[in-house]
């Protein structure tokens, strides 16, 4: 690729920014993390980053954004930011701007992650030719599916976090009904997210003010409500992830990513996630064969943006 490109991972809580090296991969020393709310928009954050690095020139920008992307730009779901390509060009001097959904960027990174960043949660037997599904649980929730096409990956956009919560046992159905009071369309991310974990805890009668406290109370056995919160959350992760893997026949593996996913992953297997994940009637064996892995790499989306940029010359040459 030669020329350097700006990479950005824009979340509701944090924004990560980095630069490609001469080989078109993320330069690890270039990665920075900022509080998203500290800036008026992505253009301001990128300009601040470039000034901090001594104003290097960049040929292009590729950003993964936590929200739907359209022809005119991208709107963050959980923050009042609209990202317009022309604003990014003006702020950075870049000629080219590419916007992806943030989970697309995460999935594009799958072939570029270090082995140490892949933490087994539940073992399985992945099919090498199978699609791989990334489930992001953080400030919000979404999925992306990576399909292999020759040497490249194809990752279509999705906004699955705003599809409906599943029906199930009486407790889950009561929770879904409760969520309809504040979230009429009863989206998955109303529960499967950081704010959602707190909502679940308070619905169960808990008083913790943040998810770290809930997880700590569960781990030490200090609070039965925290333990029940984690149990219900884990079972919902299993149910939703199993549904999504069947939707996309993700026989290549399920990957969990995001700050909340990293926090709860060590507890999921012992709390009944897998039983709900595989409870799909005649398709139980398909789900049992799917390995579940945690991605423990805070720069994964930046690596995915770099991968997307490296594929562009091959795509345009066809």
PDB file of C-alpha atoms in Angstrom, residues 55-266:
ATOM      1  CA  UNK A  55       0.634  15.950  11.891  1.00  0.00           C
ATOM      2  CA  UNK A  56       1.664  13.017   9.656  1.00  0.00           C
ATOM      3  CA  UNK A  57       0.106  13.044   6.199  1.00  0.00           C
ATOM      4  CA  UNK A  58      -2.395  10.272   5.443  1.00  0.00           C
ATOM      5  CA  UNK A  59      -3.822   9.024   2.173  1.00  0.00           C
ATOM      6  CA  UNK A  60      -7.099   7.772   3.568  1.00  0.00           C
ATOM      7  CA  UNK A  61      -9.309   7.012   6.538  1.00  0.00           C
ATOM      8  CA  UNK A  62     -11.128   3.808   7.413  1.00  0.00           C
ATOM      9  CA  UNK A  63     -13.413   3.894  10.446  1.00  0.00           C
ATOM     10  CA  UNK A  64     -15.563   1.250  12.100  1.00  0.00           C
ATOM     11  CA  UNK A  65     -18.579   3.016  13.592  1.00  0.00           C
ATOM     12  CA  UNK A  66     -20.984   1.731  16.265  1.00  0.00           C
ATOM     13  CA  UNK A  67     -24.097   2.434  14.238  1.00  0.00           C
ATOM     14  CA  UNK A  68     -25.664   2.079  10.784  1.00  0.00           C
ATOM     15  CA  UNK A  69     -23.660   3.331   7.803  1.00  0.00           C
ATOM     16  CA  UNK A  70     -25.278   4.900   4.752  1.00  0.00           C
ATOM     17  CA  UNK A  71     -24.114   6.565   1.564  1.00  0.00           C
ATOM     18  CA  UNK A  72     -24.021   9.984   3.248  1.00  0.00           C
ATOM     19  CA  UNK A  73     -22.287   8.891   6.463  1.00  0.00           C
ATOM     20  CA  UNK A  74     -22.841   7.069   9.734  1.00  0.00           C
ATOM     21  CA  UNK A  75     -24.921   7.742  12.826  1.00  0.00           C
ATOM     22  CA  UNK A  76     -23.751   6.430  16.197  1.00  0.00           C
ATOM     23  CA  UNK A  77     -26.518   4.505  17.933  1.00  0.00           C
ATOM     24  CA  UNK A  78     -25.668   5.425  21.525  1.00  0.00           C
ATOM     25  CA  UNK A  79     -24.259   8.929  21.064  1.00  0.00           C
ATOM     26  CA  UNK A  80     -25.383  11.965  19.076  1.00  0.00           C
ATOM     27  CA  UNK A  81     -22.608  11.826  16.497  1.00  0.00           C
ATOM     28  CA  UNK A  82     -23.170  11.881  12.755  1.00  0.00           C
ATOM     29  CA  UNK A  83     -19.998  11.112  10.816  1.00  0.00           C
ATOM     30  CA  UNK A  84     -19.843  12.648   7.348  1.00  0.00           C
ATOM     31  CA  UNK A  85     -17.003  11.651   4.975  1.00  0.00           C
ATOM     32  CA  UNK A  86     -16.473  15.246   3.817  1.00  0.00           C
ATOM     33  CA  UNK A  87     -15.857  16.342   7.419  1.00  0.00           C
ATOM     34  CA  UNK A  88     -13.207  13.638   7.819  1.00  0.00           C
ATOM     35  CA  UNK A  89     -11.492  14.660   4.583  1.00  0.00           C
ATOM     36  CA  UNK A  90     -11.396  18.285   5.722  1.00  0.00           C
ATOM     37  CA  UNK A  91     -10.008  17.382   9.162  1.00  0.00           C
ATOM     38  CA  UNK A  92      -7.303  14.984   7.972  1.00  0.00           C
ATOM     39  CA  UNK A  93      -6.412  15.929   4.398  1.00  0.00           C
ATOM     40  CA  UNK A  94      -7.190  12.343   3.364  1.00  0.00           C
ATOM     41  CA  UNK A  95      -8.435  11.770  -0.169  1.00  0.00           C
ATOM     42  CA  UNK A  96     -10.321   8.550   0.572  1.00  0.00           C
ATOM     43  CA  UNK A  97     -12.753   7.783   3.408  1.00  0.00           C
ATOM     44  CA  UNK A  98     -14.300   4.382   4.092  1.00  0.00           C
ATOM     45  CA  UNK A  99     -16.910   3.824   6.803  1.00  0.00           C
ATOM     46  CA  UNK A 100     -17.872   0.405   8.164  1.00  0.00           C
ATOM     47  CA  UNK A 101     -20.023  -0.778  11.001  1.00  0.00           C
ATOM     48  CA  UNK A 102     -17.729  -1.423  13.987  1.00  0.00           C
ATOM     49  CA  UNK A 103     -18.626  -5.127  14.112  1.00  0.00           C
ATOM     50  CA  UNK A 104     -17.754  -5.431  10.420  1.00  0.00           C
ATOM     51  CA  UNK A 105     -14.332  -4.064  11.320  1.00  0.00           C
ATOM     52  CA  UNK A 106     -14.015  -6.571  14.181  1.00  0.00           C
ATOM     53  CA  UNK A 107     -14.858  -9.479  11.863  1.00  0.00           C
ATOM     54  CA  UNK A 108     -12.415  -8.329   9.181  1.00  0.00           C
ATOM     55  CA  UNK A 109      -9.685  -8.724  11.828  1.00  0.00           C
ATOM     56  CA  UNK A 110     -10.209 -12.447  12.422  1.00  0.00           C
ATOM     57  CA  UNK A 111      -7.285 -13.591  10.258  1.00  0.00           C
ATOM     58  CA  UNK A 112      -4.931 -10.965  11.706  1.00  0.00           C
ATOM     59  CA  UNK A 113      -5.269 -11.605  15.450  1.00  0.00           C
ATOM     60  CA  UNK A 114      -2.423 -13.037  17.518  1.00  0.00           C
ATOM     61  CA  UNK A 115      -3.032 -16.476  19.008  1.00  0.00           C
ATOM     62  CA  UNK A 116      -2.655 -14.974  22.489  1.00  0.00           C
ATOM     63  CA  UNK A 117      -5.676 -12.761  21.813  1.00  0.00           C
ATOM     64  CA  UNK A 118      -7.954 -15.782  21.215  1.00  0.00           C
ATOM     65  CA  UNK A 119      -9.139 -17.141  24.557  1.00  0.00           C
ATOM     66  CA  UNK A 120     -11.166 -20.393  24.464  1.00  0.00           C
ATOM     67  CA  UNK A 121     -14.540 -20.220  26.234  1.00  0.00           C
ATOM     68  CA  UNK A 122     -16.149 -23.468  25.019  1.00  0.00           C
ATOM     69  CA  UNK A 123     -14.253 -25.987  22.845  1.00  0.00           C
ATOM     70  CA  UNK A 124     -15.635 -27.311  19.586  1.00  0.00           C
ATOM     71  CA  UNK A 125     -14.770 -28.473  16.088  1.00  0.00           C
ATOM     72  CA  UNK A 126     -14.765 -25.548  13.682  1.00  0.00           C
ATOM     73  CA  UNK A 127     -15.265 -26.168   9.989  1.00  0.00           C
ATOM     74  CA  UNK A 128     -12.470 -24.449   8.028  1.00  0.00           C
ATOM     75  CA  UNK A 129     -14.918 -23.488   5.286  1.00  0.00           C
ATOM     76  CA  UNK A 130     -17.620 -22.306   7.679  1.00  0.00           C
ATOM     77  CA  UNK A 131     -18.710 -18.735   8.263  1.00  0.00           C
ATOM     78  CA  UNK A 132     -17.474 -17.147  11.500  1.00  0.00           C
ATOM     79  CA  UNK A 133     -19.738 -14.985  13.636  1.00  0.00           C
ATOM     80  CA  UNK A 134     -18.548 -12.165  15.902  1.00  0.00           C
ATOM     81  CA  UNK A 135     -20.900 -11.125  18.705  1.00  0.00           C
ATOM     82  CA  UNK A 136     -20.034  -7.765  20.239  1.00  0.00           C
ATOM     83  CA  UNK A 137     -21.277  -6.971  23.742  1.00  0.00           C
ATOM     84  CA  UNK A 138     -20.214  -3.590  25.082  1.00  0.00           C
ATOM     85  CA  UNK A 139     -22.005  -0.250  25.271  1.00  0.00           C
ATOM     86  CA  UNK A 140     -24.341  -1.813  22.704  1.00  0.00           C
ATOM     87  CA  UNK A 141     -24.714  -5.179  20.973  1.00  0.00           C
ATOM     88  CA  UNK A 142     -24.375  -6.367  17.386  1.00  0.00           C
ATOM     89  CA  UNK A 143     -23.039  -9.201  15.246  1.00  0.00           C
ATOM     90  CA  UNK A 144     -21.030  -9.552  12.053  1.00  0.00           C
ATOM     91  CA  UNK A 145     -20.373 -12.621   9.933  1.00  0.00           C
ATOM     92  CA  UNK A 146     -17.114 -13.240   8.065  1.00  0.00           C
ATOM     93  CA  UNK A 147     -17.300 -15.312   4.864  1.00  0.00           C
ATOM     94  CA  UNK A 148     -14.129 -16.412   3.104  1.00  0.00           C
ATOM     95  CA  UNK A 149     -13.938 -15.697  -0.634  1.00  0.00           C
ATOM     96  CA  UNK A 150     -10.594 -16.839  -1.970  1.00  0.00           C
ATOM     97  CA  UNK A 151      -7.899 -14.986  -0.056  1.00  0.00           C
ATOM     98  CA  UNK A 152     -10.312 -12.285   1.063  1.00  0.00           C
ATOM     99  CA  UNK A 153     -13.035 -11.896   3.656  1.00  0.00           C
ATOM    100  CA  UNK A 154     -16.532 -10.633   2.960  1.00  0.00           C
ATOM    101  CA  UNK A 155     -18.384  -9.168   5.947  1.00  0.00           C
ATOM    102  CA  UNK A 156     -21.859  -7.729   5.264  1.00  0.00           C
ATOM    103  CA  UNK A 157     -23.231  -5.054   7.599  1.00  0.00           C
ATOM    104  CA  UNK A 158     -25.835  -5.868  10.247  1.00  0.00           C
ATOM    105  CA  UNK A 159     -27.739  -4.226  13.078  1.00  0.00           C
ATOM    106  CA  UNK A 160     -28.811  -7.377  14.889  1.00  0.00           C
ATOM    107  CA  UNK A 161     -28.622  -5.736  18.318  1.00  0.00           C
ATOM    108  CA  UNK A 162     -31.908  -4.021  17.504  1.00  0.00           C
ATOM    109  CA  UNK A 163     -33.736  -7.191  16.564  1.00  0.00           C
ATOM    110  CA  UNK A 164     -36.076  -8.599  19.194  1.00  0.00           C
ATOM    111  CA  UNK A 165     -35.225 -10.314  22.451  1.00  0.00           C
ATOM    112  CA  UNK A 166     -36.101 -14.019  22.417  1.00  0.00           C
ATOM    113  CA  UNK A 167     -39.022 -15.629  24.185  1.00  0.00           C
ATOM    114  CA  UNK A 168     -38.263 -18.489  26.528  1.00  0.00           C
ATOM    115  CA  UNK A 169     -38.889 -19.571  30.083  1.00  0.00           C
ATOM    116  CA  UNK A 170     -41.310 -17.563  32.250  1.00  0.00           C
ATOM    117  CA  UNK A 171     -38.587 -15.405  33.798  1.00  0.00           C
ATOM    118  CA  UNK A 172     -37.187 -14.391  30.399  1.00  0.00           C
ATOM    119  CA  UNK A 173     -40.666 -13.605  29.087  1.00  0.00           C
ATOM    120  CA  UNK A 174     -41.344 -11.419  32.141  1.00  0.00           C
ATOM    121  CA  UNK A 175     -38.041  -9.606  31.545  1.00  0.00           C
ATOM    122  CA  UNK A 176     -38.911  -8.988  27.879  1.00  0.00           C
ATOM    123  CA  UNK A 177     -42.309  -7.616  28.879  1.00  0.00           C
ATOM    124  CA  UNK A 178     -40.630  -5.321  31.415  1.00  0.00           C
ATOM    125  CA  UNK A 179     -38.161  -4.021  28.828  1.00  0.00           C
ATOM    126  CA  UNK A 180     -41.055  -3.016  26.563  1.00  0.00           C
ATOM    127  CA  UNK A 181     -41.875  -0.144  28.947  1.00  0.00           C
ATOM    128  CA  UNK A 182     -38.591   1.634  28.190  1.00  0.00           C
ATOM    129  CA  UNK A 183     -37.674  -0.015  24.866  1.00  0.00           C
ATOM    130  CA  UNK A 184     -40.925  -0.633  22.946  1.00  0.00           C
ATOM    131  CA  UNK A 185     -39.229  -2.660  20.198  1.00  0.00           C
ATOM    132  CA  UNK A 186     -37.577  -4.850  22.917  1.00  0.00           C
ATOM    133  CA  UNK A 187     -34.125  -5.002  21.290  1.00  0.00           C
ATOM    134  CA  UNK A 188     -31.476  -7.540  22.225  1.00  0.00           C
ATOM    135  CA  UNK A 189     -29.070  -4.806  23.353  1.00  0.00           C
ATOM    136  CA  UNK A 190     -31.591  -3.577  25.950  1.00  0.00           C
ATOM    137  CA  UNK A 191     -30.255  -6.501  28.021  1.00  0.00           C
ATOM    138  CA  UNK A 192     -27.099  -7.767  26.278  1.00  0.00           C
ATOM    139  CA  UNK A 193     -24.915  -4.708  26.830  1.00  0.00           C
ATOM    140  CA  UNK A 194     -23.284  -2.859  29.701  1.00  0.00           C
ATOM    141  CA  UNK A 195     -26.361  -0.692  30.368  1.00  0.00           C
ATOM    142  CA  UNK A 196     -28.508  -3.779  29.805  1.00  0.00           C
ATOM    143  CA  UNK A 197     -26.694  -5.788  32.481  1.00  0.00           C
ATOM    144  CA  UNK A 198     -27.441  -2.990  34.934  1.00  0.00           C
ATOM    145  CA  UNK A 199     -31.095  -2.896  33.838  1.00  0.00           C
ATOM    146  CA  UNK A 200     -31.348  -6.638  34.399  1.00  0.00           C
ATOM    147  CA  UNK A 201     -29.746  -6.353  37.836  1.00  0.00           C
ATOM    148  CA  UNK A 202     -32.111  -3.589  38.933  1.00  0.00           C
ATOM    149  CA  UNK A 203     -35.124  -5.496  37.580  1.00  0.00           C
ATOM    150  CA  UNK A 204     -34.097  -8.426  39.776  1.00  0.00           C
ATOM    151  CA  UNK A 205     -33.950  -6.098  42.787  1.00  0.00           C
ATOM    152  CA  UNK A 206     -30.214  -5.418  42.862  1.00  0.00           C
ATOM    153  CA  UNK A 207     -28.678  -2.107  43.884  1.00  0.00           C
ATOM    154  CA  UNK A 208     -25.191  -2.167  42.327  1.00  0.00           C
ATOM    155  CA  UNK A 209     -24.320   0.990  40.402  1.00  0.00           C
ATOM    156  CA  UNK A 210     -21.963  -0.517  37.811  1.00  0.00           C
ATOM    157  CA  UNK A 211     -21.236  -3.843  36.152  1.00  0.00           C
ATOM    158  CA  UNK A 212     -17.844  -4.237  37.839  1.00  0.00           C
ATOM    159  CA  UNK A 213     -19.632  -4.351  41.189  1.00  0.00           C
ATOM    160  CA  UNK A 214     -22.126  -6.936  39.927  1.00  0.00           C
ATOM    161  CA  UNK A 215     -19.359  -9.214  38.641  1.00  0.00           C
ATOM    162  CA  UNK A 216     -17.293  -8.783  41.821  1.00  0.00           C
ATOM    163  CA  UNK A 217     -20.287  -9.604  44.031  1.00  0.00           C
ATOM    164  CA  UNK A 218     -21.023 -12.672  41.950  1.00  0.00           C
ATOM    165  CA  UNK A 219     -17.398 -13.825  42.050  1.00  0.00           C
ATOM    166  CA  UNK A 220     -17.134 -13.537  45.829  1.00  0.00           C
ATOM    167  CA  UNK A 221     -20.607 -14.926  46.540  1.00  0.00           C
ATOM    168  CA  UNK A 222     -21.544 -11.797  48.491  1.00  0.00           C
ATOM    169  CA  UNK A 223     -24.850 -11.147  46.768  1.00  0.00           C
ATOM    170  CA  UNK A 224     -27.445 -13.625  45.548  1.00  0.00           C
ATOM    171  CA  UNK A 225     -29.033 -11.028  43.276  1.00  0.00           C
ATOM    172  CA  UNK A 226     -25.699 -10.473  41.523  1.00  0.00           C
ATOM    173  CA  UNK A 227     -25.384 -14.226  41.014  1.00  0.00           C
ATOM    174  CA  UNK A 228     -28.897 -14.401  39.565  1.00  0.00           C
ATOM    175  CA  UNK A 229     -28.136 -11.413  37.311  1.00  0.00           C
ATOM    176  CA  UNK A 230     -25.112 -13.181  35.902  1.00  0.00           C
ATOM    177  CA  UNK A 231     -27.032 -16.455  35.473  1.00  0.00           C
ATOM    178  CA  UNK A 232     -29.838 -14.817  33.487  1.00  0.00           C
ATOM    179  CA  UNK A 233     -27.358 -12.772  31.443  1.00  0.00           C
ATOM    180  CA  UNK A 234     -25.295 -15.872  30.575  1.00  0.00           C
ATOM    181  CA  UNK A 235     -28.382 -17.812  29.520  1.00  0.00           C
ATOM    182  CA  UNK A 236     -29.496 -14.937  27.296  1.00  0.00           C
ATOM    183  CA  UNK A 237     -26.037 -14.770  25.717  1.00  0.00           C
ATOM    184  CA  UNK A 238     -26.336 -18.478  24.939  1.00  0.00           C
ATOM    185  CA  UNK A 239     -29.851 -18.240  23.526  1.00  0.00           C
ATOM    186  CA  UNK A 240     -29.156 -15.195  21.354  1.00  0.00           C
ATOM    187  CA  UNK A 241     -25.768 -16.451  20.160  1.00  0.00           C
ATOM    188  CA  UNK A 242     -27.249 -19.837  19.269  1.00  0.00           C
ATOM    189  CA  UNK A 243     -30.012 -18.155  17.272  1.00  0.00           C
ATOM    190  CA  UNK A 244     -27.501 -15.981  15.421  1.00  0.00           C
ATOM    191  CA  UNK A 245     -25.198 -18.897  14.648  1.00  0.00           C
ATOM    192  CA  UNK A 246     -28.107 -20.830  13.143  1.00  0.00           C
ATOM    193  CA  UNK A 247     -29.251 -17.762  11.178  1.00  0.00           C
ATOM    194  CA  UNK A 248     -25.848 -17.651   9.492  1.00  0.00           C
ATOM    195  CA  UNK A 249     -24.694 -21.293   9.812  1.00  0.00           C
ATOM    196  CA  UNK A 250     -21.587 -20.025  11.587  1.00  0.00           C
ATOM    197  CA  UNK A 251     -19.893 -23.417  11.715  1.00  0.00           C
ATOM    198  CA  UNK A 252     -16.467 -21.761  11.613  1.00  0.00           C
ATOM    199  CA  UNK A 253     -16.834 -20.493  15.179  1.00  0.00           C
ATOM    200  CA  UNK A 254     -18.437 -17.918  17.436  1.00  0.00           C
ATOM    201  CA  UNK A 255     -16.251 -15.058  18.674  1.00  0.00           C
ATOM    202  CA  UNK A 256     -17.170 -12.779  21.569  1.00  0.00           C
ATOM    203  CA  UNK A 257     -15.767  -9.262  21.685  1.00  0.00           C
ATOM    204  CA  UNK A 258     -16.310  -6.026  23.592  1.00  0.00           C
ATOM    205  CA  UNK A 259     -15.669  -4.735  27.094  1.00  0.00           C
ATOM    206  CA  UNK A 260     -18.688  -6.458  28.655  1.00  0.00           C
ATOM    207  CA  UNK A 261     -17.922  -9.711  26.836  1.00  0.00           C
ATOM    208  CA  UNK A 262     -14.375  -9.677  28.240  1.00  0.00           C
ATOM    209  CA  UNK A 263     -15.693  -9.031  31.750  1.00  0.00           C
ATOM    210  CA  UNK A 264     -18.288 -11.809  31.791  1.00  0.00           C
ATOM    211  CA  UNK A 265     -16.554 -14.431  29.604  1.00  0.00           C
ATOM    212  CA  UNK A 266     -14.766 -16.231  32.489  1.00  0.00           C
TER     213      UNK A 266
END
